[in-house]
mmCIF file with all atom_site columns, C-alpha atoms in Angstrom:
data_model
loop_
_atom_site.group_PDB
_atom_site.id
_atom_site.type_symbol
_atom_site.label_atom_id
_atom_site.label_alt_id
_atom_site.label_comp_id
_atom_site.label_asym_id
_atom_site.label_entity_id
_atom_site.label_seq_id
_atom_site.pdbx_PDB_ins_code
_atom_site.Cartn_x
_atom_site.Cartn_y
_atom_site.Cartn_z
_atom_site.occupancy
_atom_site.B_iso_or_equiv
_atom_site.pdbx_formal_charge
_atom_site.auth_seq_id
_atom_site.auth_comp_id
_atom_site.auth_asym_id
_atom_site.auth_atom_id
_atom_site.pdbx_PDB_model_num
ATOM 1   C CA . UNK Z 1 1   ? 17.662 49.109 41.455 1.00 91.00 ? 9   UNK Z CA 1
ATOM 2   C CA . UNK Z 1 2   ? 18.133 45.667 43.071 1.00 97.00 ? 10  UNK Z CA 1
ATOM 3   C CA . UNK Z 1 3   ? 18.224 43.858 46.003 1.00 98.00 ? 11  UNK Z CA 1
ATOM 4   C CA . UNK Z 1 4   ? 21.170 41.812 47.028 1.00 98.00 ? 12  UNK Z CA 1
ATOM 5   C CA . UNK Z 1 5   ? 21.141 38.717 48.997 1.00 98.00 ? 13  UNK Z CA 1
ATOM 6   C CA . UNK Z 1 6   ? 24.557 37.168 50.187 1.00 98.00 ? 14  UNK Z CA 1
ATOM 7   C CA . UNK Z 1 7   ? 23.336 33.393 51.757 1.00 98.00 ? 15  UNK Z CA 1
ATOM 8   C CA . UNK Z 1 8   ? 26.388 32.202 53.722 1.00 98.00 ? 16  UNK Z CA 1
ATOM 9   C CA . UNK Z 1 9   ? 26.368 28.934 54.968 1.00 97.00 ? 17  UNK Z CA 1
ATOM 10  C CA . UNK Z 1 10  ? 27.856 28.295 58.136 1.00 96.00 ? 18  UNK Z CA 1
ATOM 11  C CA . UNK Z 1 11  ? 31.373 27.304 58.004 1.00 94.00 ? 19  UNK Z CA 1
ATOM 12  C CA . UNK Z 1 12  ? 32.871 23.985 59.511 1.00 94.00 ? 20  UNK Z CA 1
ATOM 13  C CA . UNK Z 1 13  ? 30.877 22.821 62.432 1.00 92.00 ? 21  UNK Z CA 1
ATOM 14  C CA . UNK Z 1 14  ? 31.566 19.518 64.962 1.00 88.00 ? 22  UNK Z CA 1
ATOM 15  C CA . UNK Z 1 15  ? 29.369 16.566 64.118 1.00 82.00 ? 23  UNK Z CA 1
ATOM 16  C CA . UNK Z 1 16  ? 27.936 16.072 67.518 1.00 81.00 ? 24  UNK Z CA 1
ATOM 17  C CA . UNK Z 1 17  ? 25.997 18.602 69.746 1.00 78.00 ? 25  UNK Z CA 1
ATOM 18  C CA . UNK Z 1 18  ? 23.052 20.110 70.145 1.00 81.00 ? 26  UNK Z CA 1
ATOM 19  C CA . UNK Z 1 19  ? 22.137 22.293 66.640 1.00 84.00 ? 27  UNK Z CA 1
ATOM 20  C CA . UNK Z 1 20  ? 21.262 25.612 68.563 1.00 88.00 ? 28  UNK Z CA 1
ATOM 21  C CA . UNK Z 1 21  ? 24.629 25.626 70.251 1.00 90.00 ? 29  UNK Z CA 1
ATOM 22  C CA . UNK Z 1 22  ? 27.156 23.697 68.129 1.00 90.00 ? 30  UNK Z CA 1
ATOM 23  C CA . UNK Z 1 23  ? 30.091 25.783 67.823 1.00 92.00 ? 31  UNK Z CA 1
ATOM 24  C CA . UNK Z 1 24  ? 32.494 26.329 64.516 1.00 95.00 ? 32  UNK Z CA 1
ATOM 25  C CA . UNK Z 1 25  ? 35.536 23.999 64.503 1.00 93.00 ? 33  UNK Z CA 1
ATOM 26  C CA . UNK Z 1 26  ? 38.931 25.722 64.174 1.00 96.00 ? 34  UNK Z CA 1
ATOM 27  C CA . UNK Z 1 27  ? 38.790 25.274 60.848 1.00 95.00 ? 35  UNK Z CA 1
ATOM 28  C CA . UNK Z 1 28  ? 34.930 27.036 60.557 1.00 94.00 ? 36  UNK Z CA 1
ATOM 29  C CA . UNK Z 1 29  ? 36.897 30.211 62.423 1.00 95.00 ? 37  UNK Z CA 1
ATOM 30  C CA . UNK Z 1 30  ? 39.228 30.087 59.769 1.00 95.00 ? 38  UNK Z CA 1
ATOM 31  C CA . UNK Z 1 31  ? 37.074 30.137 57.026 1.00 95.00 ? 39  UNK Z CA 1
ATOM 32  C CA . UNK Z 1 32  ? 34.853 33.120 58.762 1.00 95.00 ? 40  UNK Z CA 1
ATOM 33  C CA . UNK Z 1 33  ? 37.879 35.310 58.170 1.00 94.00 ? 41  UNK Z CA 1
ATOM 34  C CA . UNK Z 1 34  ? 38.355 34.096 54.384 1.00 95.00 ? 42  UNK Z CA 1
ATOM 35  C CA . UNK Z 1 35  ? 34.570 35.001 54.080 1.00 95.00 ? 43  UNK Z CA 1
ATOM 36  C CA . UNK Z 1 36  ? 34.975 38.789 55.887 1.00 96.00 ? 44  UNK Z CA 1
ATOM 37  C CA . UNK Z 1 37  ? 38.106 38.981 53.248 1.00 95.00 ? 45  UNK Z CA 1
ATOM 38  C CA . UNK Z 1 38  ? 35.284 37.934 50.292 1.00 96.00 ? 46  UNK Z CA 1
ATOM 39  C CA . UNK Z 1 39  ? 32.381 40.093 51.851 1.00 97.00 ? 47  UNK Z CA 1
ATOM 40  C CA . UNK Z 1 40  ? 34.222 43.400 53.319 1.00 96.00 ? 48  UNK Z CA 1
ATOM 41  C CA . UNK Z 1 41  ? 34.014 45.416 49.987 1.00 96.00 ? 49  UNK Z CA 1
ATOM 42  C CA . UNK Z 1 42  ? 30.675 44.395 48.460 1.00 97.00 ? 50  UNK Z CA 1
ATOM 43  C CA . UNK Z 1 43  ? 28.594 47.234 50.717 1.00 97.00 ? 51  UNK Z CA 1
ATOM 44  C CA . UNK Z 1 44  ? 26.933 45.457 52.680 1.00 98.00 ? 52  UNK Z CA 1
ATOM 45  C CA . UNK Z 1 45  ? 23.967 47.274 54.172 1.00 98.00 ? 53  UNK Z CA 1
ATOM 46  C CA . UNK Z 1 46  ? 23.192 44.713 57.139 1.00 98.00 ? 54  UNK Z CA 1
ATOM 47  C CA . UNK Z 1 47  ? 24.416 41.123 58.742 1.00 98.00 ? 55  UNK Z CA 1
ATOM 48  C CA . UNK Z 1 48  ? 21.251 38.614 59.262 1.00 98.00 ? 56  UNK Z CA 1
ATOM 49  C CA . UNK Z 1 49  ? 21.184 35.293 60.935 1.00 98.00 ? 57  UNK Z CA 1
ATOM 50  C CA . UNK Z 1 50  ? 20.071 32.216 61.972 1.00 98.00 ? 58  UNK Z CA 1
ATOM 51  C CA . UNK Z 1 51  ? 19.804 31.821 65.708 1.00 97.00 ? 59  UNK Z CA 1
ATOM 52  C CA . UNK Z 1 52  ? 22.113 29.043 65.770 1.00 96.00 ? 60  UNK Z CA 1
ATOM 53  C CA . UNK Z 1 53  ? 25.532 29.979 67.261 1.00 96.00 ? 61  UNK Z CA 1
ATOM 54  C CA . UNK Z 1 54  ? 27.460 28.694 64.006 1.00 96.00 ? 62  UNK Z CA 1
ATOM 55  C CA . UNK Z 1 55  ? 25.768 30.466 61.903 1.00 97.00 ? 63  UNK Z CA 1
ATOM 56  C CA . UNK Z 1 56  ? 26.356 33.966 64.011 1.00 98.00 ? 64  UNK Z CA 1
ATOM 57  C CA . UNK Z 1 57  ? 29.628 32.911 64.304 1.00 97.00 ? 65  UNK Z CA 1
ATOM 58  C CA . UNK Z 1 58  ? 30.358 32.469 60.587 1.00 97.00 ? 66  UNK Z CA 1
ATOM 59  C CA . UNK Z 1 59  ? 29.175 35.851 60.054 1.00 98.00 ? 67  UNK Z CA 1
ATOM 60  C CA . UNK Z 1 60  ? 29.742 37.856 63.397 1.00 97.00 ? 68  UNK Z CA 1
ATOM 61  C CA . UNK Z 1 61  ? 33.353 38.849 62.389 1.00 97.00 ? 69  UNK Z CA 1
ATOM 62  C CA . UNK Z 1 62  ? 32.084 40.354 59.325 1.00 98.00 ? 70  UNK Z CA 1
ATOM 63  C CA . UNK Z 1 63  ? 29.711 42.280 60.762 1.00 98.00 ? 71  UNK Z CA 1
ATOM 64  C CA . UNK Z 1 64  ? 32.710 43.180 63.472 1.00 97.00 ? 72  UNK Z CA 1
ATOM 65  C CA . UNK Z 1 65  ? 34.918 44.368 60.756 1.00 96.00 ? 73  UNK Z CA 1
ATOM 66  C CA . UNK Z 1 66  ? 31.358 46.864 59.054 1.00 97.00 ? 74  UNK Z CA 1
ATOM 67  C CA . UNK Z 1 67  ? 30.629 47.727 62.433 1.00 97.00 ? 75  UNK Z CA 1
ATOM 68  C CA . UNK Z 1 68  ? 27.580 46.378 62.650 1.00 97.00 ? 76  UNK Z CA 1
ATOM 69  C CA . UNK Z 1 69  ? 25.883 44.159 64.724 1.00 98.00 ? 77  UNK Z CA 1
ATOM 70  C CA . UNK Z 1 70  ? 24.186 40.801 63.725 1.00 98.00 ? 78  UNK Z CA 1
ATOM 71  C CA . UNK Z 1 71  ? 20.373 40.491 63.668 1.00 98.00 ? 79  UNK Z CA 1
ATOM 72  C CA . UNK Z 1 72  ? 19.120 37.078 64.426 1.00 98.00 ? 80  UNK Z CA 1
ATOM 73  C CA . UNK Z 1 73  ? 15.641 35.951 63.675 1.00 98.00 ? 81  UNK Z CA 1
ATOM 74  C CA . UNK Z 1 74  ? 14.482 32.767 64.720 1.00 97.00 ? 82  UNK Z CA 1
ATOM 75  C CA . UNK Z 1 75  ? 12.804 31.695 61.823 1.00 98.00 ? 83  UNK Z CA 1
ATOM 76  C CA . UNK Z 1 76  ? 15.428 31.106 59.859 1.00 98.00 ? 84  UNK Z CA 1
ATOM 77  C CA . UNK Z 1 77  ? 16.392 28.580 61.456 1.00 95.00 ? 85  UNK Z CA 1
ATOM 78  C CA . UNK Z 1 78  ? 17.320 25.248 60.101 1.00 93.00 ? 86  UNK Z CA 1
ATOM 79  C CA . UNK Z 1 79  ? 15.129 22.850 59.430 1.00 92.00 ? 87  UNK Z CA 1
ATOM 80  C CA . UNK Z 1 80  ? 14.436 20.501 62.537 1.00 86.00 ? 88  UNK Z CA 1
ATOM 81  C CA . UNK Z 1 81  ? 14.428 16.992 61.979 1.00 82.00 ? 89  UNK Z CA 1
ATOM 82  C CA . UNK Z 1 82  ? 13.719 16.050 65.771 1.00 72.00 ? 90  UNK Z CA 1
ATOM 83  C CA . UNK Z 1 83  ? 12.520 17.516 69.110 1.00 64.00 ? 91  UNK Z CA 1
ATOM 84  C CA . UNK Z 1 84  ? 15.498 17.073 71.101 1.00 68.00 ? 92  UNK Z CA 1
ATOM 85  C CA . UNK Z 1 85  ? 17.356 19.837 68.815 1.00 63.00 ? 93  UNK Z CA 1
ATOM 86  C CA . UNK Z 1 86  ? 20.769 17.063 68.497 1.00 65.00 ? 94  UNK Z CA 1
ATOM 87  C CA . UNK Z 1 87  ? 22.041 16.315 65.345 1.00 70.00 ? 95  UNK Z CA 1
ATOM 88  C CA . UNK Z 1 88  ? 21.481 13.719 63.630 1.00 75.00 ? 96  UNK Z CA 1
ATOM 89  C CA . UNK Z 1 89  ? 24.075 11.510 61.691 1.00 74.00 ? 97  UNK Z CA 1
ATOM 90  C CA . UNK Z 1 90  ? 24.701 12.133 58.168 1.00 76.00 ? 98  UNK Z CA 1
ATOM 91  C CA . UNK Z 1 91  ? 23.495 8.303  57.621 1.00 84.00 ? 99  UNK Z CA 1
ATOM 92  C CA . UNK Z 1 92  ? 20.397 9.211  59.204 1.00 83.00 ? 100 UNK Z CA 1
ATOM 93  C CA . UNK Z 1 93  ? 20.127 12.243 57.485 1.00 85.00 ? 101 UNK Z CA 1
ATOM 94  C CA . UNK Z 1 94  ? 20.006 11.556 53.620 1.00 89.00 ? 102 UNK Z CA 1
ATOM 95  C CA . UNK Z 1 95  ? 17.809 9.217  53.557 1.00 90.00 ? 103 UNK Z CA 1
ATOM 96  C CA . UNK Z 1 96  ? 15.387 11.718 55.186 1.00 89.00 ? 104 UNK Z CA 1
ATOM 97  C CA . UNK Z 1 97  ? 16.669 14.487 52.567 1.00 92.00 ? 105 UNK Z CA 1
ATOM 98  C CA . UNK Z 1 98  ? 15.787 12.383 49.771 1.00 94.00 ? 106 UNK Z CA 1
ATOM 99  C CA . UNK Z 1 99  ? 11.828 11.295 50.942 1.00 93.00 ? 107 UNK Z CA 1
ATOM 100 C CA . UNK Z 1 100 ? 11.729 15.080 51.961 1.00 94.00 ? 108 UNK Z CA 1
ATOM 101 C CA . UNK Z 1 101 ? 12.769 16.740 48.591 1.00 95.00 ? 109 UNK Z CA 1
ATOM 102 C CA . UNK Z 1 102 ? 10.273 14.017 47.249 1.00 96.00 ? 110 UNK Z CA 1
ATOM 103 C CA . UNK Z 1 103 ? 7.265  14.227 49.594 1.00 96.00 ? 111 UNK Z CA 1
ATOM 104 C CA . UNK Z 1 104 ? 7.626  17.758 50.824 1.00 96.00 ? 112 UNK Z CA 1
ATOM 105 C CA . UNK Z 1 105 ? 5.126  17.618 53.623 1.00 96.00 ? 113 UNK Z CA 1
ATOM 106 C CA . UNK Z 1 106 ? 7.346  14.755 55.265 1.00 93.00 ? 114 UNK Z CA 1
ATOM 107 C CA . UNK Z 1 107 ? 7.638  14.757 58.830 1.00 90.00 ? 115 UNK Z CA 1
ATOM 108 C CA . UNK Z 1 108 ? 9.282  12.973 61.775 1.00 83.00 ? 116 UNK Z CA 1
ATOM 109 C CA . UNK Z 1 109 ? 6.994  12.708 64.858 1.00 83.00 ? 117 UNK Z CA 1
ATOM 110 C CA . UNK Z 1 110 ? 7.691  16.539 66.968 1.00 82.00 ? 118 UNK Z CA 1
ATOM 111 C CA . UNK Z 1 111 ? 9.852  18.020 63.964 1.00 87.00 ? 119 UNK Z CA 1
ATOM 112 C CA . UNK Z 1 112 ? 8.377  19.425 60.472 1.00 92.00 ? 120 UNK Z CA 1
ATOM 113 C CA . UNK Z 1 113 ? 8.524  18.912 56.888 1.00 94.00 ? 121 UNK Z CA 1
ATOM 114 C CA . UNK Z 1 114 ? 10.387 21.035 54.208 1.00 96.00 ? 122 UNK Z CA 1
ATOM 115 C CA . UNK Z 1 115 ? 7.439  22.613 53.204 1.00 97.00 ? 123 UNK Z CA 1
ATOM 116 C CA . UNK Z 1 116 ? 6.496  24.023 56.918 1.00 96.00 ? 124 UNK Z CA 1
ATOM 117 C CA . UNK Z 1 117 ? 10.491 24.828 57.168 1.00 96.00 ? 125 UNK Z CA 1
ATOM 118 C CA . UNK Z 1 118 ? 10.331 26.687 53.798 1.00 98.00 ? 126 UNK Z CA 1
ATOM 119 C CA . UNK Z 1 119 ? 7.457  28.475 54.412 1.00 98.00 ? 127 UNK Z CA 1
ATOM 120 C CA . UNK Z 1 120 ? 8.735  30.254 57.549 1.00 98.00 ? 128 UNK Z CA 1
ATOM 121 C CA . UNK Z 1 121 ? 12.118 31.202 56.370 1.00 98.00 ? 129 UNK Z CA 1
ATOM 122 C CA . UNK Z 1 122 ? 10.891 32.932 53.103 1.00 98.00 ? 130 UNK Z CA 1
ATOM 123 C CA . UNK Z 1 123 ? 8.312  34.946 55.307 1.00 98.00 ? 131 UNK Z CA 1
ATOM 124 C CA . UNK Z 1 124 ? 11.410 36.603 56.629 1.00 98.00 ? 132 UNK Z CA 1
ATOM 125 C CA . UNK Z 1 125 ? 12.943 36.474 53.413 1.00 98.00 ? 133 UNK Z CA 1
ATOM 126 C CA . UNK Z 1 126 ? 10.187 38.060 51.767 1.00 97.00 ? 134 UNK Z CA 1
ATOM 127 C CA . UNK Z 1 127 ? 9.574  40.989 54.676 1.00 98.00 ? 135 UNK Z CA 1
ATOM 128 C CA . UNK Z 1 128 ? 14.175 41.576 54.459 1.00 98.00 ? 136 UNK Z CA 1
ATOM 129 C CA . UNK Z 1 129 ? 13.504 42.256 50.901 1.00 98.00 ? 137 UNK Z CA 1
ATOM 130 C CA . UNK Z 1 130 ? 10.604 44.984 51.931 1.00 97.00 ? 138 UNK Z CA 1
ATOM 131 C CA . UNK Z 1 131 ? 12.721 46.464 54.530 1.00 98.00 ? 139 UNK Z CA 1
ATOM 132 C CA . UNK Z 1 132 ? 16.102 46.415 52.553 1.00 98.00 ? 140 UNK Z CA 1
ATOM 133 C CA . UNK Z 1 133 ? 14.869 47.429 49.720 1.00 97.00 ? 141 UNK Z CA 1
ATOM 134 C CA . UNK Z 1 134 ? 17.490 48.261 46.983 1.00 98.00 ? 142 UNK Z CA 1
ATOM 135 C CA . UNK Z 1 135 ? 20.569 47.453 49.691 1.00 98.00 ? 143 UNK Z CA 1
ATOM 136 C CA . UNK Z 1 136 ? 22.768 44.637 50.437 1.00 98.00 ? 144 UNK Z CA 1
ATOM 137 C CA . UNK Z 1 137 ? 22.309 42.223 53.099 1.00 98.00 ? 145 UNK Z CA 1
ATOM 138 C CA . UNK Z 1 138 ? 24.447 39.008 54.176 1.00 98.00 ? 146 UNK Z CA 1
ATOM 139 C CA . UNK Z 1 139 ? 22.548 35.984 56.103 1.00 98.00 ? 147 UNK Z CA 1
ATOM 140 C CA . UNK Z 1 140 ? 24.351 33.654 57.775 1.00 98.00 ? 148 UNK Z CA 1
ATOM 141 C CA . UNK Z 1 141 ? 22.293 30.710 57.391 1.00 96.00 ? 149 UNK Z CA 1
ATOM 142 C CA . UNK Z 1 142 ? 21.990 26.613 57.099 1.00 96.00 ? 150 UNK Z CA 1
ATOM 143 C CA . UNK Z 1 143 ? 22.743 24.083 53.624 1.00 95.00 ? 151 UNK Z CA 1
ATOM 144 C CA . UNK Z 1 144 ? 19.062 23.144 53.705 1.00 96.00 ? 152 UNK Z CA 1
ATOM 145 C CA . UNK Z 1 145 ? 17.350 26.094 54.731 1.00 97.00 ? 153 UNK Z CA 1
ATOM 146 C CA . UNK Z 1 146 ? 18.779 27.955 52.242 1.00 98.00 ? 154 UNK Z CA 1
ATOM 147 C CA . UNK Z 1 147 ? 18.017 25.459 49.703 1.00 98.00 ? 155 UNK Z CA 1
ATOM 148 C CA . UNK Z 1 148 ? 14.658 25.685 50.837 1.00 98.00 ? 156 UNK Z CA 1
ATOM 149 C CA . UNK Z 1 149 ? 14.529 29.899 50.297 1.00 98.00 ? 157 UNK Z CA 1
ATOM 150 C CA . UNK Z 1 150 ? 16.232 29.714 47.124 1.00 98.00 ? 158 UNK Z CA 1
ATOM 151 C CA . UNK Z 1 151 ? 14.225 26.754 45.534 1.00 98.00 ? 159 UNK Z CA 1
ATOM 152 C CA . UNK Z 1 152 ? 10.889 28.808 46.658 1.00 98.00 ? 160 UNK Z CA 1
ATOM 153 C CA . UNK Z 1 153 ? 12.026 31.510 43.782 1.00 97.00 ? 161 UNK Z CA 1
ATOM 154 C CA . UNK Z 1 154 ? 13.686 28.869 41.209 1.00 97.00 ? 162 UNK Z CA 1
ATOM 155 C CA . UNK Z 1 155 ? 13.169 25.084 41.346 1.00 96.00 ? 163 UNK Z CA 1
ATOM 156 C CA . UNK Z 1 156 ? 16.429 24.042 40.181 1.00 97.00 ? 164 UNK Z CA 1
ATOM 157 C CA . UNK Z 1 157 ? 17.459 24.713 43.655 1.00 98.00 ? 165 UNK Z CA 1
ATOM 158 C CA . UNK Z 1 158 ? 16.929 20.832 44.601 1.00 97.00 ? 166 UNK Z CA 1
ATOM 159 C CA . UNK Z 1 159 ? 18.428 18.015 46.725 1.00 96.00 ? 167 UNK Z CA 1
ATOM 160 C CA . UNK Z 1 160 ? 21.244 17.868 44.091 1.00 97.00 ? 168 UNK Z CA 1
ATOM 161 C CA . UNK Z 1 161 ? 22.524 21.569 45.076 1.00 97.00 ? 169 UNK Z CA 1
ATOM 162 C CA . UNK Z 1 162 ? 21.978 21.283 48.597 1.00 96.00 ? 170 UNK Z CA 1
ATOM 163 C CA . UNK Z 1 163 ? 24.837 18.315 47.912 1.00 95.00 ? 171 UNK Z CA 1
ATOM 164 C CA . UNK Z 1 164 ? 26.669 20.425 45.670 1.00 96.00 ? 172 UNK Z CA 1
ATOM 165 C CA . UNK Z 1 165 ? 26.938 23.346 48.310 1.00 96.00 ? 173 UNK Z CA 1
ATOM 166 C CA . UNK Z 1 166 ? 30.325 23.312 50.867 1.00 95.00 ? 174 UNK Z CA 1
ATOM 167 C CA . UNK Z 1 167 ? 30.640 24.930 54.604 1.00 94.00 ? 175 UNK Z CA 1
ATOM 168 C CA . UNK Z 1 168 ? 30.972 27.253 54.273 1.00 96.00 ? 176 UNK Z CA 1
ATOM 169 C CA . UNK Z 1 169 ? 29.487 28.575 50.915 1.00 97.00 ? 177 UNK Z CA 1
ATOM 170 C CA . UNK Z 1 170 ? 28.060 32.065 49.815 1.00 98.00 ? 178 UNK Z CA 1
ATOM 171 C CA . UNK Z 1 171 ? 25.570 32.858 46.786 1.00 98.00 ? 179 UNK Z CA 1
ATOM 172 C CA . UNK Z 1 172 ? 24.911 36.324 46.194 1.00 98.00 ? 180 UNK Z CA 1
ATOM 173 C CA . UNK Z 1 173 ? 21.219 36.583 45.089 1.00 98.00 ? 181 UNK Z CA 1
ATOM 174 C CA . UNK Z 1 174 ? 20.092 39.361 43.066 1.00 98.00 ? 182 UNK Z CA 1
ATOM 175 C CA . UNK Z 1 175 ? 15.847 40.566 43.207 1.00 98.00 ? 183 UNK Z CA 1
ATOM 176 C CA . UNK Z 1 176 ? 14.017 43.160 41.352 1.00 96.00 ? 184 UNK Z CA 1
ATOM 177 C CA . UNK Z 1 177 ? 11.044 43.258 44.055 1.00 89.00 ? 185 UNK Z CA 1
ATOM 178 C CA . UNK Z 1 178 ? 10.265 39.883 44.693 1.00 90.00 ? 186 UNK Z CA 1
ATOM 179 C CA . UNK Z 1 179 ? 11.641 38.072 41.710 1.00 96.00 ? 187 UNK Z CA 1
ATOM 180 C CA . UNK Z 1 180 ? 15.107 36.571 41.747 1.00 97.00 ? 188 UNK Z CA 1
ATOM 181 C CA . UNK Z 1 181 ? 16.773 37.359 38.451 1.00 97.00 ? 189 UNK Z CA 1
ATOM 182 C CA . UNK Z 1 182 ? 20.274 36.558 39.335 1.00 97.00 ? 190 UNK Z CA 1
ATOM 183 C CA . UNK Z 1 183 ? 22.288 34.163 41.551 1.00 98.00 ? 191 UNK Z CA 1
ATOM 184 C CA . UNK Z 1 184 ? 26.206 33.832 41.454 1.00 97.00 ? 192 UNK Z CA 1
ATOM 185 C CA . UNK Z 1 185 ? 28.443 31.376 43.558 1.00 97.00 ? 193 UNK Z CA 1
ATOM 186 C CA . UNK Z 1 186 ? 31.254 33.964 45.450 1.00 97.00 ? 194 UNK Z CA 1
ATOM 187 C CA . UNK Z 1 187 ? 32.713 31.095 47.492 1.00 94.00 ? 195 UNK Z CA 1
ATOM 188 C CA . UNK Z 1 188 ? 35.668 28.797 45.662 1.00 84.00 ? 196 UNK Z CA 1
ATOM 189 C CA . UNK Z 1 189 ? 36.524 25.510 47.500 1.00 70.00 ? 197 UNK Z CA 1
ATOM 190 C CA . UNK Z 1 190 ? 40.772 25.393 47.555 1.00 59.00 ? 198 UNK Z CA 1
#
């Protein structure tokens, strides 16, 4: 039997705010019902997410229409890039990607590196696959986080697919145990 992972990136977010509380745009609440419409028949055991409020929201109406609730665990949080917890500008921002994808350890004075951000969010990753064994889970998560959790089981997740991936996007991940064996893209840009 496997394991199925569904990482869903958070749908269309505003460019300025705080990252804990940045809300989904109108457009993001659209797209959340396109993903239930994508997700509703797949059998999904359980709704997971980050404990960022666009990334609940993203997957809250999903786990409205399974009747479930959504289980949020901190450590899957994105990756934090500064202590005030604002967003920074996307010109700010890649520059930073690319020295972090290169020099993993990388950190801004009060935030922490890819590897520290990695290393937390497949500790939950790893202990979901122990308690979901064999069933289906969704996880509402962030473009670099999951990078991060899905380059820890295959390296060709890199800085290139992080900028490949859209908001939202979804990737169902298939494990035997603790090896990934199969990863297909269920989210098609129009």
């Amino acid at each position: 039997m496997s394991t199925f992972v569904y990482m869903v990136r958070h749908g269309d977010s505003p460019k300025e705010g705080n990252e804990r509380t940045r809300d989904l745009t109108e457009k993001g609440q659209e797209q959340s019902h396109r993903l239930v419409d994508i997700l509703k028949n797949e059998g999904v055991d359980a709704v997971i997410s980050s404990p960022y409020k666009r990334s609940i929201l993203t997957v809250e109406k999903l786990a409205e229409q399974l009747g479930k609730e959504v289980l949020v665990y901190e450590d899957l949080r994105e990756r934090e890039f500064s202590s005030e917890g604002n967003r920074i500008s996307d010109q700010e921002l890649l520059p930073l990607l690319e020295k972090s994808f290169k020099q993993p350890d990388f950190t801004l004075e009060g935030a922490e590196s890819n590897t520290a951000c990695q290393k937390r969010a497949v500790k939950v990753l790893k202990d979901l696959l122990v308690t979901f064994k064999d069933k289906k889970i969704v996880i509402g998560t962030h473009g670099l986080v999951m990078t991060l959790m899905m380059k820890y089981f295959d390296s060709k997740y890199d800085l290139n697919f992080l900028h490949s991936t859209s908001k939202p996007d979804i990737y169902r991940m298939e494990f035997q145990d603790n090896e990934l064996v199969n990863v297909q893209r269920l989210w098609e840009t129009k």
